[in-house]
């Protein structure tokens, strides 16, 4: 039996229309994206985020800074945006040029305006089990699992990849949903042994077809976060042959990708609610 596809597009569209309603209710939500330099992949991401933000009714500002921008200049700009009453949410597109210390920049965004949820305070709140702003891709993964009523309580979940942007936050969210989580990474010995034990597999690696069908347990749920550009087009981390083994699986493209943007917009609404005092930011 072939797995049911967990498509991201319909759910993402629903979320985006709910976000548009919220923007209408609040009247104005100011989102600024900051792109330093002209990395072509980053430009594509920024364009997609702006299109979605504008469609949802945000006041979206596309701030472009030259590749030679110094760390001091970027930090000064962020300090200004942190103070601005027009701006609810700030997104600094990564990666940044080599002369700029990324960790310093991530710490310089006001935590309650940190729409990506990368600030150590937001990462820490998630770690402590009281999430405030959580990065969009992991939230998208969880929303897809919830939409398909995947039972996580007591389930065995294997997350492959331990990045601060995807793998680790997904691990925390699954654990907080009462799954028993194993986090695998590039030094894991015998990955198949781990994955064959999993009711739920989340692959966030960046290696095409790393998860082969024989690594998936019969009727498992598979979420493929990977986005790998190959000669054959955009492919995930999971071999599509796994569709014959899994019960539910996300497609690539059209699975987690659309969810990321929708959840990012949801995060911006959350930032706006913090700034208006509708929600109390922790601390
Ligand atoms: P990353 O490079 O920061 O992390 C990759 C992780 O994979 C590392 O923790 C590493 O230990 C692990 N890894 C590498 N080789 C491995 C192996 N052979 N076996 C097991 N683990 C291995 O990447 P990231 O930012 O977490 O992104 C992961 C993938 O998800 C990429 O393909 C990226 O493009 C994609 N991504 C998609 C979205 C989306 O919206 N769909 C968002 C973010 C990232």
Short mmCIF file of C-alpha atoms and ligand atoms in Angstrom, two decimals:
data_model
loop_
_atom_site.label_atom_id
_atom_site.label_comp_id
_atom_site.label_asym_id
_atom_site.label_seq_id
_atom_site.Cartn_x
_atom_site.Cartn_y
_atom_site.Cartn_z
CA UNK A 1 0.00 0.00 0.00
CA UNK A 2 1.35 3.42 -0.92
CA UNK A 3 1.72 6.05 1.79
CA UNK A 4 -0.69 8.95 2.03
CA UNK A 5 1.07 12.20 1.15
CA UNK A 6 1.20 14.84 3.86
CA UNK A 7 0.92 17.80 1.52
CA UNK A 8 2.04 21.13 2.88
CA UNK A 9 0.29 23.40 0.44
CA UNK A 10 -3.36 23.09 1.55
CA UNK A 11 -2.49 23.46 5.23
CA UNK A 12 -0.10 26.32 4.49
CA UNK A 13 -2.84 28.10 2.55
CA UNK A 14 -5.23 27.73 5.45
CA UNK A 15 -2.67 29.12 7.89
CA UNK A 16 -1.88 32.00 5.56
CA UNK A 17 -5.53 32.93 5.30
CA UNK A 18 -5.85 32.83 9.11
CA UNK A 19 -2.78 35.06 9.30
CA UNK A 20 -4.38 37.49 6.82
CA UNK A 21 -7.45 37.66 9.10
CA UNK A 22 -5.20 38.47 12.06
CA UNK A 23 -3.41 41.18 10.11
CA UNK A 24 -6.83 42.64 9.25
CA UNK A 25 -7.83 42.59 12.92
CA UNK A 26 -4.62 44.27 14.05
CA UNK A 27 -4.54 46.76 11.20
CA UNK A 28 -0.79 46.78 10.75
CA UNK A 29 2.02 44.30 11.19
CA UNK A 30 5.47 45.48 10.22
CA UNK A 31 7.92 42.83 9.04
CA UNK A 32 11.41 43.71 7.92
CA UNK A 33 13.81 41.34 6.21
CA UNK A 34 17.49 42.17 6.10
CA UNK A 35 19.60 40.74 3.30
CA UNK A 36 23.32 41.50 3.33
CA UNK A 37 24.99 40.92 -0.03
CA UNK A 38 23.53 39.17 -3.05
CA UNK A 39 23.68 35.41 -2.46
CA UNK A 40 21.33 34.05 -5.17
CA UNK A 41 19.72 31.36 -2.96
CA UNK A 42 19.07 33.94 -0.22
CA UNK A 43 17.51 36.28 -2.78
CA UNK A 44 15.08 33.55 -3.80
CA UNK A 45 14.11 32.88 -0.15
CA UNK A 46 13.65 36.60 0.51
CA UNK A 47 11.48 36.98 -2.57
CA UNK A 48 9.24 34.07 -1.52
CA UNK A 49 8.90 35.42 2.02
CA UNK A 50 8.00 38.89 0.76
CA UNK A 51 5.44 37.60 -1.68
CA UNK A 52 3.72 35.63 1.09
CA UNK A 53 3.97 38.49 3.59
CA UNK A 54 2.55 41.04 1.18
CA UNK A 55 -0.29 38.70 0.18
CA UNK A 56 -1.19 38.31 3.85
CA UNK A 57 -1.37 42.10 4.23
CA UNK A 58 1.85 42.74 6.17
CA UNK A 59 3.75 45.98 5.78
CA UNK A 60 6.87 44.24 4.57
CA UNK A 61 10.16 46.07 4.17
CA UNK A 62 12.88 44.50 2.05
CA UNK A 63 16.09 45.97 3.42
CA UNK A 64 19.13 45.27 1.26
CA UNK A 65 22.63 46.06 2.48
CA UNK A 66 25.83 45.82 0.42
CA UNK A 67 28.06 42.74 0.74
CA UNK A 68 30.79 44.91 2.29
CA UNK A 69 28.57 46.02 5.21
CA UNK A 70 30.54 45.88 8.46
CA UNK A 71 29.35 44.14 11.60
CA UNK A 72 29.07 47.52 13.36
CA UNK A 73 26.87 48.91 10.58
CA UNK A 74 24.56 45.89 10.69
CA UNK A 75 24.33 45.98 14.49
CA UNK A 76 23.52 49.71 14.38
CA UNK A 77 20.76 49.05 11.84
CA UNK A 78 19.32 46.27 14.02
CA UNK A 79 19.36 48.53 17.09
CA UNK A 80 17.31 51.03 15.10
CA UNK A 81 14.82 48.36 13.96
CA UNK A 82 14.54 47.00 17.51
CA UNK A 83 13.42 50.46 18.66
CA UNK A 84 11.13 51.23 15.73
CA UNK A 85 7.42 51.33 16.63
CA UNK A 86 6.61 50.46 13.01
CA UNK A 87 8.42 47.13 13.12
CA UNK A 88 6.98 44.05 14.82
CA UNK A 89 9.18 41.34 13.36
CA UNK A 90 12.79 41.24 12.16
CA UNK A 91 14.34 38.57 9.96
CA UNK A 92 18.05 38.58 9.14
CA UNK A 93 18.64 36.26 6.21
CA UNK A 94 21.50 33.83 6.81
CA UNK A 95 24.24 33.15 5.87
CA UNK A 96 25.94 36.50 6.41
CA UNK A 97 29.18 37.54 4.70
CA UNK A 98 32.38 36.32 6.39
CA UNK A 99 33.31 39.63 8.04
CA UNK A 100 30.16 39.50 10.19
CA UNK A 101 29.84 37.29 13.28
CA UNK A 102 26.49 35.54 12.82
CA UNK A 103 26.09 34.61 16.49
CA UNK A 104 26.52 38.24 17.48
CA UNK A 105 23.90 39.36 14.98
CA UNK A 106 21.42 36.70 16.11
CA UNK A 107 21.84 37.95 19.69
CA UNK A 108 21.35 41.56 18.58
CA UNK A 109 17.74 41.08 17.40
CA UNK A 110 15.22 41.95 20.14
CA UNK A 111 13.95 38.53 21.32
CA UNK A 112 10.28 39.50 21.03
CA UNK A 113 10.86 40.66 17.42
CA UNK A 114 12.96 37.60 16.53
CA UNK A 115 10.56 36.10 13.98
CA UNK A 116 12.96 33.23 13.17
CA UNK A 117 13.23 32.18 16.82
CA UNK A 118 17.03 31.95 16.57
CA UNK A 119 17.87 34.24 19.52
CA UNK A 120 19.39 32.27 22.45
CA UNK A 121 16.50 33.40 24.65
CA UNK A 122 13.95 31.86 22.29
CA UNK A 123 16.10 28.74 21.84
CA UNK A 124 16.41 28.55 25.64
CA UNK A 125 12.69 28.89 26.29
CA UNK A 126 12.11 26.01 23.90
CA UNK A 127 14.77 23.94 25.67
CA UNK A 128 13.03 24.65 28.97
CA UNK A 129 9.71 23.48 27.61
CA UNK A 130 7.93 26.82 27.46
CA UNK A 131 8.32 27.80 23.81
CA UNK A 132 7.92 31.49 22.90
CA UNK A 133 8.99 32.04 19.30
CA UNK A 134 10.02 28.74 17.69
CA UNK A 135 11.70 28.61 14.29
CA UNK A 136 9.31 28.11 11.43
CA UNK A 137 10.43 24.85 9.84
CA UNK A 138 10.16 22.77 13.06
CA UNK A 139 6.73 24.30 13.70
CA UNK A 140 5.75 23.36 10.16
CA UNK A 141 6.81 19.76 10.80
CA UNK A 142 4.69 19.60 13.95
CA UNK A 143 1.70 21.23 12.25
CA UNK A 144 1.77 18.62 9.48
CA UNK A 145 1.92 15.80 12.04
CA UNK A 146 -0.99 17.32 13.96
CA UNK A 147 -3.03 17.86 10.80
CA UNK A 148 -2.70 14.15 10.01
CA UNK A 149 -3.50 13.21 13.61
CA UNK A 150 -0.24 11.35 14.09
CA UNK A 151 -0.17 9.96 17.62
CA UNK A 152 3.03 11.25 19.22
CA UNK A 153 2.32 10.43 22.85
CA UNK A 154 4.55 7.45 23.62
CA UNK A 155 5.67 7.15 19.98
CA UNK A 156 9.29 6.42 19.12
CA UNK A 157 10.67 9.25 17.00
CA UNK A 158 14.02 9.48 15.26
CA UNK A 159 15.26 12.88 14.13
CA UNK A 160 18.19 12.83 11.69
CA UNK A 161 20.19 16.08 11.83
CA UNK A 162 21.11 18.20 14.82
CA UNK A 163 21.15 21.76 13.46
CA UNK A 164 19.95 24.60 15.68
CA UNK A 165 17.49 25.59 12.96
CA UNK A 166 15.76 22.26 12.33
CA UNK A 167 16.99 19.08 14.03
CA UNK A 168 17.33 20.27 17.62
CA UNK A 169 14.09 22.29 17.79
CA UNK A 170 12.18 19.38 16.20
CA UNK A 171 13.68 17.10 18.85
CA UNK A 172 12.40 19.38 21.63
CA UNK A 173 8.93 19.76 20.13
CA UNK A 174 8.53 16.00 19.64
CA UNK A 175 9.73 15.37 23.16
CA UNK A 176 7.30 17.96 24.51
CA UNK A 177 4.55 16.11 22.63
CA UNK A 178 5.58 13.08 24.74
CA UNK A 179 7.41 11.12 22.06
CA UNK A 180 10.58 9.22 22.95
CA UNK A 181 13.13 10.92 20.75
CA UNK A 182 16.48 9.75 19.42
CA UNK A 183 18.59 12.41 17.75
CA UNK A 184 20.88 11.04 15.04
CA UNK A 185 23.63 12.90 13.19
CA UNK A 186 26.74 12.50 11.07
CA UNK A 187 28.54 10.47 13.77
CA UNK A 188 25.65 8.07 14.44
CA UNK A 189 26.74 4.47 13.97
CA UNK A 190 24.28 2.24 12.15
CA UNK A 191 21.57 4.78 11.37
CA UNK A 192 19.34 2.05 9.97
CA UNK A 193 19.20 0.34 13.34
CA UNK A 194 17.79 3.54 14.82
CA UNK A 195 15.36 4.37 12.03
CA UNK A 196 13.93 0.84 11.81
CA UNK A 197 12.79 1.25 15.39
CA UNK A 198 10.96 4.53 14.71
CA UNK A 199 7.24 5.18 14.47
CA UNK A 200 8.10 8.67 13.21
CA UNK A 201 11.19 9.69 11.23
CA UNK A 202 12.12 13.32 10.61
CA UNK A 203 15.01 13.72 8.16
CA UNK A 204 16.78 17.10 8.15
CA UNK A 205 20.18 16.40 6.72
CA UNK A 206 20.77 17.75 3.23
CA UNK A 207 21.84 14.47 1.61
CA UNK A 208 19.64 13.20 -1.24
CA UNK A 209 18.05 9.79 -0.59
CA UNK A 210 19.98 9.28 2.66
CA UNK A 211 16.95 7.45 4.04
CA UNK A 212 16.37 4.42 1.82
CA UNK A 213 13.17 2.34 1.85
CA UNK A 214 14.91 -0.44 3.82
CA UNK A 215 15.53 2.03 6.66
CA UNK A 216 11.83 2.68 7.16
CA UNK A 217 9.70 0.49 9.34
CA UNK A 218 6.43 -0.80 7.86
CA UNK A 219 3.67 1.87 8.29
CA UNK A 220 6.00 4.47 9.85
CA UNK A 221 5.39 8.20 9.39
CA UNK A 222 8.13 10.02 7.47
CA UNK A 223 8.73 13.77 7.36
CA UNK A 224 11.33 14.86 4.84
CA UNK A 225 12.73 18.33 5.56
CA UNK A 226 15.60 18.01 3.09
CA UNK A 227 15.75 20.35 0.13
CA UNK A 228 18.54 19.32 -2.20
CA UNK A 229 19.06 20.82 -5.62
CA UNK A 230 20.22 18.08 -8.00
CA UNK A 231 20.32 17.63 -11.79
CA UNK A 232 17.01 15.82 -11.37
CA UNK A 233 15.48 18.89 -9.66
CA UNK A 234 14.62 19.50 -6.03
CA UNK A 235 14.77 16.29 -3.96
CA UNK A 236 14.52 15.47 -0.28
CA UNK A 237 16.61 13.36 2.09
CA UNK A 238 14.27 10.39 1.74
CA UNK A 239 14.23 8.04 -1.24
CA UNK A 240 10.71 8.28 -2.74
CA UNK A 241 10.70 4.45 -2.73
CA UNK A 242 9.92 4.77 0.99
CA UNK A 243 6.36 5.68 -0.05
CA UNK A 244 5.80 1.95 -0.51
CA UNK A 245 6.67 1.29 3.14
CA UNK A 246 5.47 4.32 5.11
CA UNK A 247 1.88 5.07 6.08
CA UNK A 248 2.26 8.86 5.77
CA UNK A 249 5.05 10.78 4.10
CA UNK A 250 5.72 14.37 3.04
CA UNK A 251 6.47 15.05 -0.63
CA UNK A 252 9.46 17.13 -1.76
CA UNK A 253 8.73 19.68 -3.04
CA UNK A 254 5.34 20.61 -1.60
CA UNK A 255 5.67 19.17 1.91
CA UNK A 256 7.56 20.99 4.63
CA UNK A 257 8.68 23.84 2.31
CA UNK A 258 5.32 25.66 2.07
CA UNK A 259 4.78 25.13 5.80
CA UNK A 260 7.97 27.01 6.64
CA UNK A 261 6.74 30.24 5.07
CA UNK A 262 3.24 29.92 6.56
CA UNK A 263 4.67 29.33 10.05
CA UNK A 264 7.05 32.24 9.62
CA UNK A 265 4.06 34.52 8.99
CA UNK A 266 2.36 33.05 12.06
CA UNK A 267 5.47 33.89 14.05
CA UNK A 268 5.25 37.48 12.81
CA UNK A 269 1.69 37.67 14.14
CA UNK A 270 2.98 36.39 17.46
CA UNK A 271 5.65 39.11 17.51
CA UNK A 272 2.95 41.71 16.82
CA UNK A 273 0.87 40.38 19.70
CA UNK A 274 3.88 40.63 22.01
CA UNK A 275 4.47 44.25 21.00
CA UNK A 276 0.82 45.15 21.60
CA UNK A 277 0.78 43.44 24.97
CA UNK A 278 -1.84 40.87 23.85
CA UNK A 279 0.68 38.21 24.82
CA UNK A 280 3.34 38.51 27.49
CA UNK A 281 6.84 37.73 26.28
CA UNK A 282 8.56 35.48 28.84
CA UNK A 283 10.78 37.17 31.39
P1 LIG B 1 22.76 21.47 8.48
O1 LIG B 1 23.76 21.24 7.40
O2 LIG B 1 22.92 22.62 9.41
O3 LIG B 1 22.63 20.15 9.37
C1 LIG B 1 22.65 18.88 8.79
C2 LIG B 1 22.67 17.84 9.88
O4 LIG B 1 22.68 16.56 9.27
C3 LIG B 1 23.89 17.91 10.79
O5 LIG B 1 23.44 17.96 12.14
C4 LIG B 1 24.66 16.62 10.53
O6 LIG B 1 25.18 16.05 11.71
C5 LIG B 1 23.60 15.71 9.94
N1 LIG B 1 24.17 14.77 8.98
C6 LIG B 1 24.99 15.05 7.94
N2 LIG B 1 25.30 13.90 7.28
C7 LIG B 1 24.67 12.91 7.93
C8 LIG B 1 24.59 11.50 7.73
N3 LIG B 1 25.23 10.90 6.73
N4 LIG B 1 23.86 10.78 8.58
C9 LIG B 1 23.18 11.37 9.60
N5 LIG B 1 23.19 12.69 9.82
C10 LIG B 1 23.94 13.46 9.00
O7 LIG B 1 21.36 21.53 7.71
P2 LIG B 1 19.92 22.15 8.14
O8 LIG B 1 19.97 23.62 8.05
O9 LIG B 1 19.42 21.49 9.37
O10 LIG B 1 19.07 21.62 6.90
C11 LIG B 1 18.90 20.24 6.64
C12 LIG B 1 18.17 20.06 5.34
O11 LIG B 1 16.88 20.65 5.47
C13 LIG B 1 18.80 20.75 4.12
O12 LIG B 1 18.55 19.97 2.97
C14 LIG B 1 18.06 22.06 4.03
O13 LIG B 1 18.05 22.59 2.71
C15 LIG B 1 16.68 21.63 4.45
N6 LIG B 1 15.85 22.70 5.01
C16 LIG B 1 14.59 22.78 4.52
C17 LIG B 1 13.74 23.73 5.01
C18 LIG B 1 12.35 23.78 4.48
O14 LIG B 1 11.70 24.77 4.61
N7 LIG B 1 11.86 22.68 3.90
C19 LIG B 1 14.17 24.63 5.99
C20 LIG B 1 15.47 24.51 6.50
C21 LIG B 1 16.30 23.52 6.00
#
